[in-house]
GROMACS .gro file of C-alpha atoms in nm:
model
  279
    1MET     CA    1  -1.232  -3.729  -3.083
    2ALA     CA    2  -1.163  -3.357  -3.087
    3ARG     CA    3  -1.437  -3.304  -2.838
    4ILE     CA    4  -1.295  -3.557  -2.596
    5LEU     CA    5  -0.947  -3.417  -2.639
    6SER     CA    6  -1.077  -3.065  -2.563
    7ILE     CA    7  -1.255  -3.199  -2.251
    8LEU     CA    8  -0.928  -3.364  -2.126
    9VAL     CA    9  -0.721  -3.054  -2.185
   10GLY     CA   10  -0.990  -2.842  -2.000
   11LEU     CA   11  -0.987  -3.091  -1.718
   12PHE     CA   12  -0.611  -3.081  -1.704
   13PHE     CA   13  -0.593  -2.703  -1.664
   14THR     CA   14  -0.868  -2.709  -1.406
   15VAL     CA   15  -0.687  -2.966  -1.189
   16ALA     CA   16  -0.357  -2.768  -1.229
   17LEU     CA   17  -0.530  -2.449  -1.122
   18ALA     CA   18  -0.688  -2.625  -0.826
   19TRP     CA   19  -0.354  -2.772  -0.731
   20SER     CA   20  -0.174  -2.446  -0.749
   21PHE     CA   21  -0.436  -2.276  -0.536
   22GLY     CA   22  -0.433  -2.552  -0.274
   23LEU     CA   23  -0.044  -2.557  -0.262
   24GLY     CA   24  -0.035  -2.167  -0.224
   25PHE     CA   25  -0.305  -2.178   0.047
   26TYR     CA   26  -0.116  -2.449   0.233
   27THR     CA   27   0.208  -2.254   0.202
   28TRP     CA   28   0.046  -1.934   0.327
   29ALA     CA   29  -0.117  -2.112   0.627
   30THR     CA   30   0.199  -2.309   0.737
   31ASP     CA   31   0.471  -2.076   0.645
   32PRO     CA   32   0.366  -1.703   0.721
   33ALA     CA   33   0.570  -1.421   0.585
   34ALA     CA   34   0.841  -1.292   0.814
   35PRO     CA   35   0.728  -0.978   1.008
   36THR     CA   36   0.854  -0.648   0.896
   37ALA     CA   37   0.899  -0.307   1.053
   38GLU     CA   38   0.626  -0.162   0.828
   39HIS     CA   39   0.373  -0.437   0.922
   40GLU     CA   40   0.455  -0.406   1.307
   41PHE     CA   41   0.491  -0.035   1.352
   42HIS     CA   42   0.265   0.124   1.090
   43LEU     CA   43  -0.058   0.278   1.265
   44HIS     CA   44  -0.408   0.333   1.138
   45PRO     CA   45  -0.515   0.703   1.128
   46LYS     CA   46  -0.622   0.869   1.457
   47GLU     CA   47  -0.984   0.927   1.539
   48VAL     CA   48  -1.074   1.280   1.451
   49ALA     CA   49  -1.413   1.455   1.379
   50PHE     CA   50  -1.499   1.710   1.132
   51ALA     CA   51  -1.798   1.942   1.090
   52SER     CA   52  -1.874   1.801   0.748
   53ASP     CA   53  -1.892   1.426   0.877
   54GLY     CA   54  -2.221   1.245   0.872
   55ALA     CA   55  -2.542   1.281   0.663
   56PHE     CA   56  -2.627   1.610   0.809
   57GLY     CA   57  -2.274   1.753   0.848
   58LYS     CA   58  -2.189   2.085   0.686
   59PHE     CA   59  -1.876   2.275   0.610
   60ASP     CA   60  -1.744   2.522   0.888
   61LYS     CA   61  -1.649   2.819   0.653
   62GLN     CA   62  -1.447   2.980   0.932
   63GLN     CA   63  -1.244   2.659   0.967
   64LEU     CA   64  -1.211   2.615   0.587
   65GLN     CA   65  -1.059   2.978   0.579
   66ARG     CA   66  -0.817   2.882   0.857
   67GLY     CA   67  -0.721   2.569   0.664
   68PHE     CA   68  -0.675   2.770   0.352
   69GLN     CA   69  -0.451   3.000   0.542
   70VAL     CA   70  -0.242   2.707   0.670
   71TYR     CA   71  -0.223   2.570   0.312
   72LYS     CA   72  -0.125   2.911   0.165
   73GLU     CA   73   0.144   2.987   0.429
   74VAL     CA   74   0.285   2.639   0.472
   75CYS     CA   75   0.177   2.372   0.238
   76SER     CA   76   0.181   2.572  -0.096
   77ALA     CA   77   0.552   2.598  -0.085
   78CYS     CA   78   0.569   2.236  -0.199
   79HIS     CA   79   0.218   2.109  -0.276
   80SER     CA   80  -0.004   2.203  -0.568
   81LEU     CA   81  -0.375   2.239  -0.584
   82ASN     CA   82  -0.415   2.170  -0.972
   83HIS     CA   83  -0.811   2.125  -0.958
   84VAL     CA   84  -0.883   2.446  -0.756
   85ALA     CA   85  -0.943   2.778  -0.918
   86PHE     CA   86  -0.903   3.097  -0.710
   87ARG     CA   87  -1.263   3.196  -0.788
   88ASP     CA   88  -1.366   2.877  -0.615
   89LEU     CA   89  -1.261   3.035  -0.285
   90ALA     CA   90  -1.578   3.237  -0.290
   91GLN     CA   91  -1.754   2.929  -0.164
   92LEU     CA   92  -1.553   2.971   0.160
   93GLY     CA   93  -1.705   3.310   0.228
   94TYR     CA   94  -1.442   3.532   0.060
   95SER     CA   95  -1.565   3.848  -0.112
   96GLU     CA   96  -1.495   3.915  -0.483
   97GLY     CA   97  -1.228   4.173  -0.373
   98GLN     CA   98  -1.065   3.918  -0.139
   99VAL     CA   99  -1.058   3.652  -0.408
  100LYS     CA  100  -0.883   3.894  -0.644
  101ALA     CA  101  -0.632   3.993  -0.387
  102ILE     CA  102  -0.554   3.630  -0.299
  103ALA     CA  103  -0.514   3.540  -0.665
  104ALA     CA  104  -0.284   3.843  -0.723
  105GLY     CA  105  -0.060   3.715  -0.446
  106PHE     CA  106   0.039   3.412  -0.653
  107GLN     CA  107   0.259   3.420  -0.973
  108VAL     CA  108   0.111   3.211  -1.253
  109PRO     CA  109   0.246   3.129  -1.595
  110GLY     CA  110   0.160   3.362  -1.868
  111THR     CA  111   0.277   3.500  -2.194
  112ASP     CA  112   0.425   3.842  -2.273
  113PRO     CA  113   0.174   4.006  -2.530
  114ASN     CA  114   0.459   4.207  -2.678
  115THR     CA  115   0.723   3.923  -2.732
  116GLY     CA  116   0.511   3.601  -2.707
  117GLU     CA  117   0.767   3.461  -2.458
  118ALA     CA  118   0.663   3.276  -2.143
  119ASN     CA  119   0.662   3.476  -1.821
  120LEU     CA  120   0.506   3.507  -1.480
  121ARG     CA  121   0.209   3.733  -1.394
  122PRO     CA  122  -0.009   3.797  -1.101
  123GLY     CA  123  -0.292   3.544  -1.080
  124MET     CA  124  -0.649   3.626  -1.164
  125PRO     CA  125  -0.975   3.471  -1.011
  126THR     CA  126  -1.008   3.253  -1.327
  127ASP     CA  127  -0.664   3.105  -1.280
  128TYR     CA  128  -0.591   2.776  -1.111
  129PHE     CA  129  -0.346   2.754  -0.823
  130PRO     CA  130   0.003   2.734  -0.983
  131LYS     CA  131   0.242   2.454  -0.934
  132PRO     CA  132   0.526   2.533  -0.689
  133PHE     CA  133   0.795   2.371  -0.908
  134ALA     CA  134   0.853   2.414  -1.288
  135ASN     CA  135   0.870   2.034  -1.332
  136ASP     CA  136   0.939   1.692  -1.156
  137VAL     CA  137   1.310   1.748  -1.188
  138ALA     CA  138   1.296   2.067  -0.988
  139ALA     CA  139   1.051   1.914  -0.740
  140ARG     CA  140   1.285   1.618  -0.671
  141ALA     CA  141   1.591   1.841  -0.639
  142ALA     CA  142   1.420   2.042  -0.364
  143ASN     CA  143   1.264   1.748  -0.181
  144ASN     CA  144   1.529   1.479  -0.142
  145ASN     CA  145   1.444   1.309  -0.472
  146ALA     CA  146   1.059   1.297  -0.385
  147VAL     CA  147   0.782   1.469  -0.585
  148PRO     CA  148   0.530   1.631  -0.336
  149PRO     CA  149   0.187   1.510  -0.440
  150ASP     CA  150  -0.088   1.739  -0.551
  151LEU     CA  151  -0.328   1.787  -0.259
  152SER     CA  152  -0.660   1.859  -0.453
  153LEU     CA  153  -0.805   1.522  -0.417
  154MET     CA  154  -0.576   1.391  -0.131
  155THR     CA  155  -0.867   1.322   0.105
  156LYS     CA  156  -1.032   1.103  -0.152
  157ALA     CA  157  -0.714   0.926  -0.274
  158ARG     CA  158  -0.617   0.793   0.063
  159HIS     CA  159  -0.812   0.544   0.294
  160ASP     CA  160  -0.972   0.746   0.577
  161GLY     CA  161  -0.831   1.056   0.382
  162PRO     CA  162  -0.911   1.331   0.628
  163ALA     CA  163  -0.808   1.139   0.930
  164TYR     CA  164  -0.488   1.032   0.727
  165VAL     CA  165  -0.391   1.381   0.655
  166TYR     CA  166  -0.438   1.494   1.021
  167SER     CA  167  -0.256   1.189   1.151
  168LEU     CA  168   0.034   1.240   0.907
  169LEU     CA  169   0.070   1.608   0.999
  170THR     CA  170   0.073   1.539   1.377
  171GLY     CA  171   0.254   1.206   1.371
  172PHE     CA  172   0.620   1.300   1.327
  173GLN     CA  173   0.829   1.153   1.603
  174ALA     CA  174   1.161   1.003   1.688
  175GLN     CA  175   1.201   0.651   1.572
  176PRO     CA  176   1.110   0.413   1.868
  177ALA     CA  177   1.391   0.223   2.033
  178LYS     CA  178   1.190  -0.098   2.017
  179LEU     CA  179   1.175  -0.070   1.639
  180LEU     CA  180   1.545  -0.030   1.619
  181LYS     CA  181   1.590  -0.321   1.864
  182GLU     CA  182   1.368  -0.548   1.664
  183PHE     CA  183   1.477  -0.437   1.326
  184PRO     CA  184   1.824  -0.284   1.331
  185ASP     CA  185   1.829  -0.249   0.955
  186SER     CA  186   1.528  -0.029   0.953
  187LYS     CA  187   1.687   0.293   1.091
  188THR     CA  188   1.543   0.596   0.924
  189PRO     CA  189   1.783   0.698   0.650
  190SER     CA  190   1.947   1.040   0.639
  191GLY     CA  191   1.721   1.303   0.489
  192LEU     CA  192   1.402   1.102   0.573
  193HIS     CA  193   1.160   1.150   0.862
  194TYR     CA  194   1.001   0.889   1.082
  195ASN     CA  195   0.609   0.891   1.075
  196PRO     CA  196   0.419   0.568   1.173
  197TYR     CA  197   0.117   0.681   0.990
  198PHE     CA  198   0.303   0.663   0.647
  199ALA     CA  199   0.290   0.342   0.481
  200ASN     CA  200   0.669   0.257   0.484
  201LEU     CA  201   0.734   0.469   0.802
  202ASN     CA  202   0.977   0.719   0.644
  203LEU     CA  203   0.897   1.007   0.409
  204ALA     CA  204   1.088   1.276   0.256
  205MET     CA  205   0.867   1.558   0.394
  206ALA     CA  206   0.998   1.723   0.695
  207PRO     CA  207   0.733   1.811   0.973
  208PRO     CA  208   0.559   2.103   0.798
  209LEU     CA  209   0.378   2.221   1.123
  210THR     CA  210   0.663   2.282   1.366
  211GLY     CA  211   0.503   2.466   1.661
  212PRO     CA  212   0.227   2.675   1.797
  213GLY     CA  213   0.173   3.011   1.625
  214GLN     CA  214   0.345   2.918   1.303
  215VAL     CA  215   0.035   3.057   1.128
  216GLU     CA  216  -0.128   3.356   1.283
  217TYR     CA  217  -0.512   3.323   1.306
  218GLY     CA  218  -0.714   3.638   1.333
  219PRO     CA  219  -0.943   3.745   1.620
  220GLY     CA  220  -1.221   3.516   1.706
  221ASN     CA  221  -1.034   3.202   1.609
  222PRO     CA  222  -0.899   2.926   1.828
  223LYS     CA  223  -0.520   2.920   1.917
  224PRO     CA  224  -0.314   2.792   1.615
  225THR     CA  225  -0.165   2.490   1.790
  226VAL     CA  226  -0.014   2.211   1.567
  227ASP     CA  227  -0.320   2.003   1.638
  228GLN     CA  228  -0.564   2.278   1.546
  229MET     CA  229  -0.372   2.373   1.228
  230ALA     CA  230  -0.360   2.021   1.113
  231LYS     CA  231  -0.747   1.976   1.166
  232ASP     CA  232  -0.813   2.304   0.990
  233VAL     CA  233  -0.601   2.212   0.668
  234SER     CA  234  -0.742   1.865   0.678
  235ALA     CA  235  -1.092   2.010   0.672
  236PHE     CA  236  -0.984   2.246   0.382
  237LEU     CA  237  -0.852   1.955   0.181
  238ILE     CA  238  -1.192   1.777   0.237
  239TRP     CA  239  -1.347   2.077   0.057
  240THR     CA  240  -1.094   2.082  -0.220
  241ALA     CA  241  -1.174   1.719  -0.280
  242GLU     CA  242  -1.552   1.757  -0.284
  243PRO     CA  243  -1.659   2.122  -0.285
  244SER     CA  244  -2.017   2.042  -0.366
  245LEU     CA  245  -2.045   1.809  -0.055
  246ASP     CA  246  -2.310   2.021   0.121
  247LYS     CA  247  -2.523   2.049  -0.186
  248ARG     CA  248  -2.488   1.680  -0.251
  249LYS     CA  249  -2.620   1.604   0.107
  250GLN     CA  250  -2.905   1.857   0.076
  251THR     CA  251  -3.011   1.687  -0.271
  252GLY     CA  252  -2.975   1.343  -0.116
  253LEU     CA  253  -3.199   1.428   0.181
  254ALA     CA  254  -3.466   1.576  -0.049
  255VAL     CA  255  -3.454   1.272  -0.279
  256THR     CA  256  -3.479   1.033   0.016
  257LEU     CA  257  -3.787   1.219   0.160
  258PHE     CA  258  -3.943   1.216  -0.187
  259LEU     CA  259  -3.890   0.841  -0.222
  260LEU     CA  260  -4.034   0.777   0.131
  261PHE     CA  261  -4.339   0.990   0.038
  262ALA     CA  262  -4.373   0.816  -0.300
  263THR     CA  263  -4.341   0.463  -0.133
  264VAL     CA  264  -4.619   0.548   0.116
  265LEU     CA  265  -4.837   0.691  -0.151
  266GLY     CA  266  -4.770   0.389  -0.373
  267TYR     CA  267  -4.864   0.141  -0.090
  268MET     CA  268  -5.185   0.344  -0.017
  269SER     CA  269  -5.282   0.343  -0.376
  270TYR     CA  270  -5.220  -0.037  -0.395
  271ARG     CA  271  -5.429  -0.093  -0.095
  272ASN     CA  272  -5.719   0.125  -0.236
  273ILE     CA  273  -5.718  -0.032  -0.581
  274TRP     CA  274  -5.688  -0.392  -0.464
  275ALA     CA  275  -5.904  -0.368  -0.159
  276GLY     CA  276  -6.166  -0.640  -0.137
  277LYS     CA  277  -6.003  -0.830  -0.431
  278LYS     CA  278  -5.865  -1.195  -0.386
  279HIS     CA  279  -5.500  -1.247  -0.478
   0.00000   0.00000   0.00000
């Protein structure tokens, strides 16, 4: 009796689940959701190529240094790099002395050895990039109630990360008249900025790259246009998210070649051992 009852209960729940699924599917198919400004005007990231793309791509260290310069002079005022230490910059081609000088240009939290009180001191190569704000309250107060995200892993945290960063930096524009005509209630609020590459179209960050020459590159580098600076800092953030990318590709190529060789060797051994024998 108990077994029959348990079967009936299970059958009831199965039918109820199938009914709910069928009803939901019917509702979705016959009554689509009302269009929204975010759905109609949000754009996918632009097409952009980086030197590190593809199985054989490698970091362009000169571009990474330019990208770091853009981060240091523009982005570091609001965004942190919590997972990057100053000594890691040696991978970009900086000398030991240059790394020490870069680190000393930042103030990092420390402790006064005489009083034990917290203070700020010049950074050292072993330190990590400091946060630009003491806490989230200070960050919100300075950024229209928004906390600027850490950029260390940004190109891994977003779909099409490098292209997303590049598109966002170059995508600030006036709100289209068509959007306001179709969705009058979607006017960008005061203090926010319209960008079609951002999920909800409006973000608290003002355009960080405002014009050519905002960052002055050294001799032998391309002109620092907004487009070039956006590409350079995006390439730098690819490196911060995966600094071992070049080594990983080299290791992957070596392993692939070894496996191909081992496969051929194994097949030849199989043919030699089993030659002339019936299967």
